[in-house]
Short mmCIF file of C-alpha atoms in Angstrom, two decimals:
data_model
loop_
_atom_site.label_atom_id
_atom_site.label_comp_id
_atom_site.label_asym_id
_atom_site.label_seq_id
_atom_site.Cartn_x
_atom_site.Cartn_y
_atom_site.Cartn_z
CA MET A 21 14.36 8.74 25.29
CA ASN A 22 13.27 5.43 23.78
CA ILE A 23 13.81 2.67 26.34
CA HIS A 24 13.75 -0.20 23.83
CA THR A 25 17.19 0.31 22.30
CA GLU A 26 19.33 -2.78 22.72
CA LEU A 27 20.26 -3.81 19.19
CA GLU A 28 22.62 -2.58 16.50
CA LEU A 29 23.08 -3.00 12.75
CA ASN A 30 26.10 -1.50 10.93
CA GLY A 31 26.66 0.77 13.93
CA ILE A 32 23.09 2.09 13.85
CA SER A 33 20.82 1.73 16.86
CA ILE A 34 17.83 -0.57 16.32
CA CYS A 35 15.05 -0.41 18.92
CA ASP A 36 14.11 -3.81 20.28
CA THR A 37 10.43 -3.28 19.53
CA PHE A 38 7.86 -4.30 16.90
CA ALA A 39 5.55 -2.95 14.24
CA GLU A 40 1.89 -3.78 14.80
CA ALA A 41 -0.26 -4.44 11.72
CA PHE A 42 -3.89 -5.29 11.07
CA THR A 43 -5.85 -7.92 9.18
CA THR A 44 -7.59 -6.33 6.19
CA VAL A 45 -9.42 -7.36 3.03
CA GLY A 46 -7.46 -6.87 -0.16
CA THR A 47 -7.75 -7.26 -3.88
CA ARG A 48 -5.47 -7.04 -6.89
CA ILE A 49 -6.36 -5.67 -10.31
CA ILE A 50 -4.33 -5.62 -13.50
CA VAL A 51 -4.63 -2.49 -15.63
CA THR A 52 -3.26 -2.52 -19.17
CA ALA A 53 -2.96 0.23 -21.77
CA MET A 54 -1.67 0.91 -25.26
CA THR A 55 1.61 2.25 -23.86
CA GLU A 56 3.54 1.98 -20.62
CA SER A 57 3.09 5.71 -20.14
CA TRP A 58 -0.71 5.40 -20.08
CA ALA A 59 -0.52 2.38 -17.75
CA ARG A 60 1.56 4.49 -15.36
CA THR A 61 -0.87 7.39 -15.64
CA ALA A 62 -3.80 5.10 -14.84
CA ALA A 63 -1.95 3.66 -11.83
CA ALA A 64 -1.14 7.09 -10.45
CA GLU A 65 -4.74 8.29 -10.82
CA VAL A 66 -6.49 5.25 -9.34
CA CYS A 67 -4.13 5.10 -6.36
CA GLY A 68 -4.52 8.77 -5.51
CA TYR A 69 -5.78 9.72 -2.03
CA ALA A 70 -5.38 6.13 -0.81
CA THR A 71 -2.67 6.31 1.83
CA SER A 72 -4.41 5.42 5.09
CA VAL A 73 -7.85 4.19 6.08
CA ILE A 74 -7.70 6.81 8.85
CA ALA A 75 -9.27 9.16 6.30
CA CYS A 76 -9.24 7.40 2.90
CA ASP A 77 -11.66 4.83 1.49
CA ALA A 78 -8.80 2.37 0.88
CA GLU A 79 -5.04 1.97 0.97
CA ALA A 80 -3.67 1.39 -2.52
CA GLY A 81 -0.45 1.22 -4.44
CA THR A 82 1.52 -0.24 -7.30
CA GLU A 83 2.77 -3.77 -6.76
CA LYS A 84 4.76 -3.95 -9.99
CA PHE A 85 4.74 -2.99 -13.64
CA LEU A 86 4.14 -5.72 -16.22
CA THR A 87 5.72 -6.29 -19.61
CA PRO A 88 3.42 -7.23 -22.51
CA ASP A 89 4.47 -10.87 -22.03
CA GLU A 90 3.27 -10.76 -18.41
CA SER A 91 -0.06 -9.01 -18.93
CA PRO A 92 -3.45 -10.61 -19.74
CA ASP A 93 -3.87 -8.97 -23.16
CA GLY A 94 -0.30 -8.62 -24.42
CA ARG A 95 -0.01 -4.92 -23.65
CA PRO A 96 2.02 -2.99 -21.05
CA GLY A 97 0.35 -3.20 -17.65
CA VAL A 98 0.52 -2.64 -13.94
CA SER A 99 -0.49 -4.75 -10.95
CA LEU A 100 -2.26 -2.74 -8.28
CA MET A 101 -3.43 -3.73 -4.80
CA PHE A 102 -6.14 -2.19 -2.62
CA PHE A 103 -6.87 -2.79 1.08
CA ALA A 104 -9.80 -1.89 3.34
CA PHE A 105 -11.21 -3.16 6.63
CA GLY A 106 -14.25 -4.85 5.06
CA ARG A 107 -15.30 -6.43 1.76
CA SER A 108 -18.21 -4.06 1.14
CA ALA A 109 -16.00 -1.02 1.79
CA LEU A 110 -13.33 -2.45 -0.51
CA GLU A 111 -15.86 -3.13 -3.28
CA LYS A 112 -17.21 0.40 -3.11
CA ALA A 113 -13.75 1.96 -3.13
CA VAL A 114 -12.40 -0.11 -6.02
CA THR A 115 -15.53 0.29 -8.15
CA ASN A 116 -15.58 4.05 -7.65
CA ARG A 117 -11.88 4.40 -8.33
CA VAL A 118 -11.86 2.22 -11.45
CA GLY A 119 -14.97 3.96 -12.75
CA GLN A 120 -13.53 7.45 -12.29
CA CYS A 121 -9.84 6.84 -13.01
CA ILE A 122 -9.47 3.77 -15.26
CA LEU A 123 -12.66 3.82 -17.34
CA THR A 124 -11.87 7.47 -18.15
CA CYS A 125 -8.19 6.89 -19.00
CA PRO A 126 -7.28 6.47 -22.69
CA SER A 127 -6.80 2.91 -24.02
CA THR A 128 -7.04 1.09 -20.66
CA ALA A 129 -8.53 -2.29 -19.76
CA CYS A 130 -9.02 -3.78 -16.30
CA TYR A 131 -8.69 -7.43 -15.21
CA SER A 132 -8.77 -9.37 -11.97
CA GLY A 133 -5.30 -10.05 -10.60
CA TYR A 134 -6.43 -12.55 -7.99
CA SER A 135 -8.53 -15.64 -8.51
CA GLY A 136 -9.52 -17.16 -5.19
CA SER A 137 -11.38 -20.46 -5.04
CA ASP A 138 -14.24 -18.96 -3.01
CA LYS A 139 -16.34 -16.98 -5.48
CA GLU A 140 -18.57 -15.74 -2.64
CA LYS A 141 -15.64 -13.57 -1.60
CA ASN A 142 -15.37 -11.92 -5.02
CA ILE A 143 -16.24 -8.26 -5.37
CA ALA A 144 -18.28 -6.90 -8.26
CA LEU A 145 -16.42 -4.59 -10.63
CA GLY A 146 -17.41 -4.76 -14.29
CA ASN A 147 -20.75 -6.08 -13.08
CA GLN A 148 -21.42 -2.59 -11.69
CA LEU A 149 -19.51 -0.45 -14.19
CA ARG A 150 -21.31 -2.07 -17.16
CA PHE A 151 -24.34 0.15 -16.59
CA PHE A 152 -22.29 3.09 -17.84
CA GLY A 153 -22.75 1.46 -21.25
CA ASP A 154 -26.41 2.52 -21.11
CA GLY A 155 -27.63 -0.74 -22.60
CA PHE A 156 -24.97 -0.92 -25.32
CA GLN A 157 -22.57 -2.95 -23.14
CA VAL A 158 -21.83 -6.53 -24.20
CA SER A 159 -20.84 -9.53 -22.07
CA LYS A 160 -17.88 -11.59 -23.27
CA LYS A 161 -16.63 -14.98 -22.10
CA TRP A 162 -12.89 -15.49 -21.74
CA ASP A 163 -12.18 -19.09 -20.80
CA ASN A 164 -14.09 -19.39 -17.50
CA ARG A 165 -14.02 -15.64 -16.87
CA ARG A 166 -16.59 -13.01 -17.75
CA LEU A 167 -15.66 -9.63 -19.20
CA TRP A 168 -17.72 -6.60 -20.12
CA ARG A 169 -17.17 -4.55 -23.27
CA ILE A 170 -18.35 -1.02 -22.53
CA PRO A 171 -18.46 1.39 -25.50
CA VAL A 172 -16.42 4.57 -24.97
CA MET A 173 -15.29 7.30 -27.32
CA ASP A 174 -11.90 5.74 -28.19
CA GLY A 175 -13.31 2.23 -28.69
CA GLU A 176 -14.23 -0.16 -25.86
CA PHE A 177 -13.35 -0.40 -22.20
CA ILE A 178 -12.80 -4.06 -21.28
CA CYS A 179 -13.43 -4.81 -17.63
CA GLU A 180 -13.62 -8.08 -15.72
CA ASP A 181 -17.02 -8.82 -14.19
CA GLN A 182 -15.65 -9.72 -10.74
CA VAL A 183 -12.30 -9.66 -8.98
CA GLY A 184 -11.16 -11.90 -6.16
CA SER A 185 -10.49 -10.76 -2.60
CA PHE A 186 -8.21 -12.07 0.13
CA LYS A 187 -7.29 -11.45 3.75
CA GLY A 188 -4.33 -9.10 3.77
CA VAL A 189 -2.02 -7.40 6.25
CA ALA A 190 -1.76 -3.62 6.53
CA GLY A 191 0.43 -1.43 8.69
CA GLY A 192 3.90 -2.93 8.77
CA ASN A 193 6.24 -0.01 9.36
CA LEU A 194 9.73 1.33 9.93
CA ILE A 195 10.48 4.67 11.61
CA ILE A 196 13.83 6.14 10.56
CA CYS A 197 15.61 8.80 12.64
CA ALA A 198 18.24 10.83 10.78
CA THR A 199 20.57 13.74 11.47
CA ASP A 200 18.82 16.02 8.97
CA GLN A 201 16.23 16.07 6.21
CA GLN A 202 18.69 15.50 3.34
CA ASN A 203 20.30 12.42 4.88
CA GLY A 204 16.93 11.12 6.05
CA LEU A 205 15.27 11.49 2.68
CA LEU A 206 18.13 9.99 0.69
CA ALA A 207 18.35 7.00 3.03
CA THR A 208 14.60 6.43 3.08
CA GLU A 209 14.41 6.71 -0.71
CA ALA A 210 17.10 4.02 -0.97
CA ALA A 211 15.09 1.78 1.35
CA VAL A 212 11.89 2.35 -0.63
CA SER A 213 13.61 1.48 -3.92
CA ALA A 214 14.79 -1.82 -2.45
CA MET A 215 11.44 -2.61 -0.81
CA GLN A 216 9.48 -2.01 -4.00
CA LYS A 217 11.18 -5.06 -5.49
CA VAL A 218 9.49 -7.33 -2.93
CA GLU A 219 6.43 -8.84 -4.62
CA HIS A 220 3.00 -9.05 -3.00
CA THR A 221 3.49 -5.77 -1.14
CA ILE A 222 2.72 -2.09 -1.65
CA LEU A 223 3.90 1.13 0.00
CA PRO A 224 0.73 3.26 -0.02
CA PHE A 225 2.10 6.68 0.96
CA PRO A 226 3.53 9.31 -1.46
CA GLY A 227 6.70 7.89 -2.96
CA GLY A 228 6.48 5.21 -0.27
CA ILE A 229 7.38 7.70 2.49
CA VAL A 230 5.40 9.20 5.38
CA ARG A 231 6.48 12.55 6.84
CA SER A 232 3.42 12.94 9.08
CA GLY A 233 3.48 9.86 11.27
CA SER A 234 0.42 9.71 13.51
CA LYS A 235 -0.66 8.52 16.93
CA VAL A 236 -4.13 7.34 17.95
CA GLY A 237 -6.35 10.10 19.30
CA SER A 238 -6.01 13.84 19.74
CA ARG A 239 -6.70 16.62 22.22
CA TYR A 240 -9.35 17.62 19.66
CA SER A 241 -12.25 15.21 20.12
CA LYS A 242 -13.25 15.10 16.44
CA LEU A 243 -9.90 13.69 15.32
CA LYS A 244 -9.16 9.94 15.29
CA ALA A 245 -5.43 10.53 14.90
CA SER A 246 -2.93 13.35 15.30
CA THR A 247 0.76 14.12 14.84
CA ASN A 248 3.19 11.68 16.42
CA ASP A 249 4.69 14.35 18.70
CA ALA A 250 7.16 11.93 20.28
CA TYR A 251 8.95 11.82 16.90
CA CYS A 252 8.68 15.49 15.87
CA PRO A 253 12.14 17.10 16.21
CA THR A 254 10.95 20.73 16.39
CA ILE A 255 8.90 20.17 19.56
CA ARG A 256 11.31 17.92 21.41
CA ALA A 257 11.39 20.33 24.39
CA GLN A 258 7.60 20.58 24.55
CA THR A 259 6.64 16.91 24.69
CA LYS A 260 7.80 13.50 25.87
CA SER A 261 10.25 12.84 23.06
CA ASP A 262 11.48 9.41 21.92
CA LEU A 263 14.14 10.86 19.64
CA PRO A 264 17.83 10.01 20.00
CA LEU A 265 20.18 12.94 20.51
CA GLY A 266 21.03 14.72 17.26
CA THR A 267 17.86 13.79 15.37
CA GLY A 268 16.75 16.49 12.97
CA CYS A 269 14.38 14.49 10.75
CA VAL A 270 12.19 11.38 10.96
CA TYR A 271 10.54 9.45 8.14
CA GLU A 272 8.28 6.41 8.24
CA ILE A 273 7.64 3.68 5.67
CA VAL A 274 4.32 1.81 5.83
CA ILE A 275 3.90 -1.59 4.16
CA ASP A 276 0.73 -3.50 3.18
CA GLY A 277 0.76 -6.99 1.70
CA VAL A 278 -1.10 -10.18 0.92
CA SER A 279 0.20 -11.94 4.05
CA PHE A 280 2.64 -11.73 6.96
CA ASP A 281 5.72 -13.11 5.19
CA PRO A 282 6.03 -10.63 2.29
CA VAL A 283 5.44 -7.68 4.62
CA GLN A 284 8.15 -8.99 6.93
CA GLN A 285 10.50 -9.49 3.95
CA ALA A 286 9.91 -5.92 2.76
CA MET A 287 10.62 -4.62 6.25
CA LYS A 288 13.82 -6.65 6.40
CA VAL A 289 15.00 -5.35 3.03
CA GLY A 290 14.18 -1.80 4.09
CA LEU A 291 15.97 -2.08 7.43
CA GLN A 292 19.07 -3.66 5.90
CA THR A 293 19.20 -0.98 3.20
CA VAL A 294 18.64 2.07 5.38
CA CYS A 295 21.33 0.93 7.81
CA GLN A 296 23.89 1.15 5.01
CA GLN A 297 23.19 4.85 4.46
CA PRO A 298 24.96 7.84 6.09
CA GLY A 299 23.30 10.09 8.63
CA ILE A 300 20.99 7.49 10.20
CA LEU A 301 20.91 7.44 14.00
CA GLN A 302 18.18 4.95 14.84
CA VAL A 303 15.45 2.74 13.36
CA THR A 304 12.34 1.84 15.33
CA ALA A 305 8.72 0.88 14.63
CA GLY A 306 5.24 1.92 15.69
CA ASN A 307 2.81 -0.21 17.69
CA TYR A 308 -0.14 0.00 20.04
CA GLY A 309 1.25 -2.21 22.77
CA GLY A 310 0.15 -5.31 20.88
CA LYS A 311 -3.49 -4.73 21.81
CA LEU A 312 -5.01 -3.73 18.46
CA GLY A 313 -3.28 -5.51 15.57
CA LYS A 314 -2.70 -9.27 15.53
CA HIS A 315 0.40 -9.13 13.30
CA HIS A 316 3.62 -8.23 15.11
CA PHE A 317 6.86 -7.67 13.18
CA HIS A 318 9.78 -7.66 15.61
CA LEU A 319 12.80 -5.69 14.43
CA ARG A 320 15.04 -8.19 16.21
CA ASP A 321 13.96 -10.80 13.65
CA LEU A 322 14.99 -8.57 10.72
CA ILE A 323 18.63 -8.07 11.64
CA ASP A 324 20.11 -11.47 10.75
#
């Protein structure tokens, strides 16, 4: 059993532990389209297979959807964030993803969503994708920004030359223990809906929810990570389980953000929301003993 449990919120056990997160490099892009439907399609495509850097080139997700009044070109849009462990890896991932998923998507345009003061930390985007224009591409100045107009079959793809990057935080998390799958999923969905309203954060996993929480290492030497057996209800009798009595389902929510504070706020909103739902037995968090990630989010601090 988990030895950290000392706290309580709305009658639900809260483990007195912390989530351990890592410093990453992040960027934000704004994608616009003729309709909201195409902006949503572009967002879904470009953020595909981007849940965890354990096996993906980046962690990505939707920050928020933008009305025409909020977007750079007066069309419906979406703000997306991407995170990786290095700037070169981030640049490669974002360029490949925009080239394959946004350039190809009907009516879209792509702009930088972050303008840092240090241009040396920018990553090239349109500067690389322009070559798809095969010499027909045209540079365009927009105030002090540079765009590329790349001819495509439905007109032009407008793409910003460079996008800014920043130091981000990845890996904030909540682990939710429920009586069964239905109660667990409904409660976790409610938490995700509330957390998605916190700006400057993303939830990179499918629908914001992780069913296959992982631990570092494996009995198979080729794997960097494997199933978090301590939180798998079906093998409770075969392993050293951390599950409270009566647990039939566990879900995790992972949070990435531009800095410590918004990630902590999203975790707080999620914890407060999930503890108002039926069928929840315990909420805890995953860490590595504080030895790997410099950002520690203590659940004790999220209760008040």
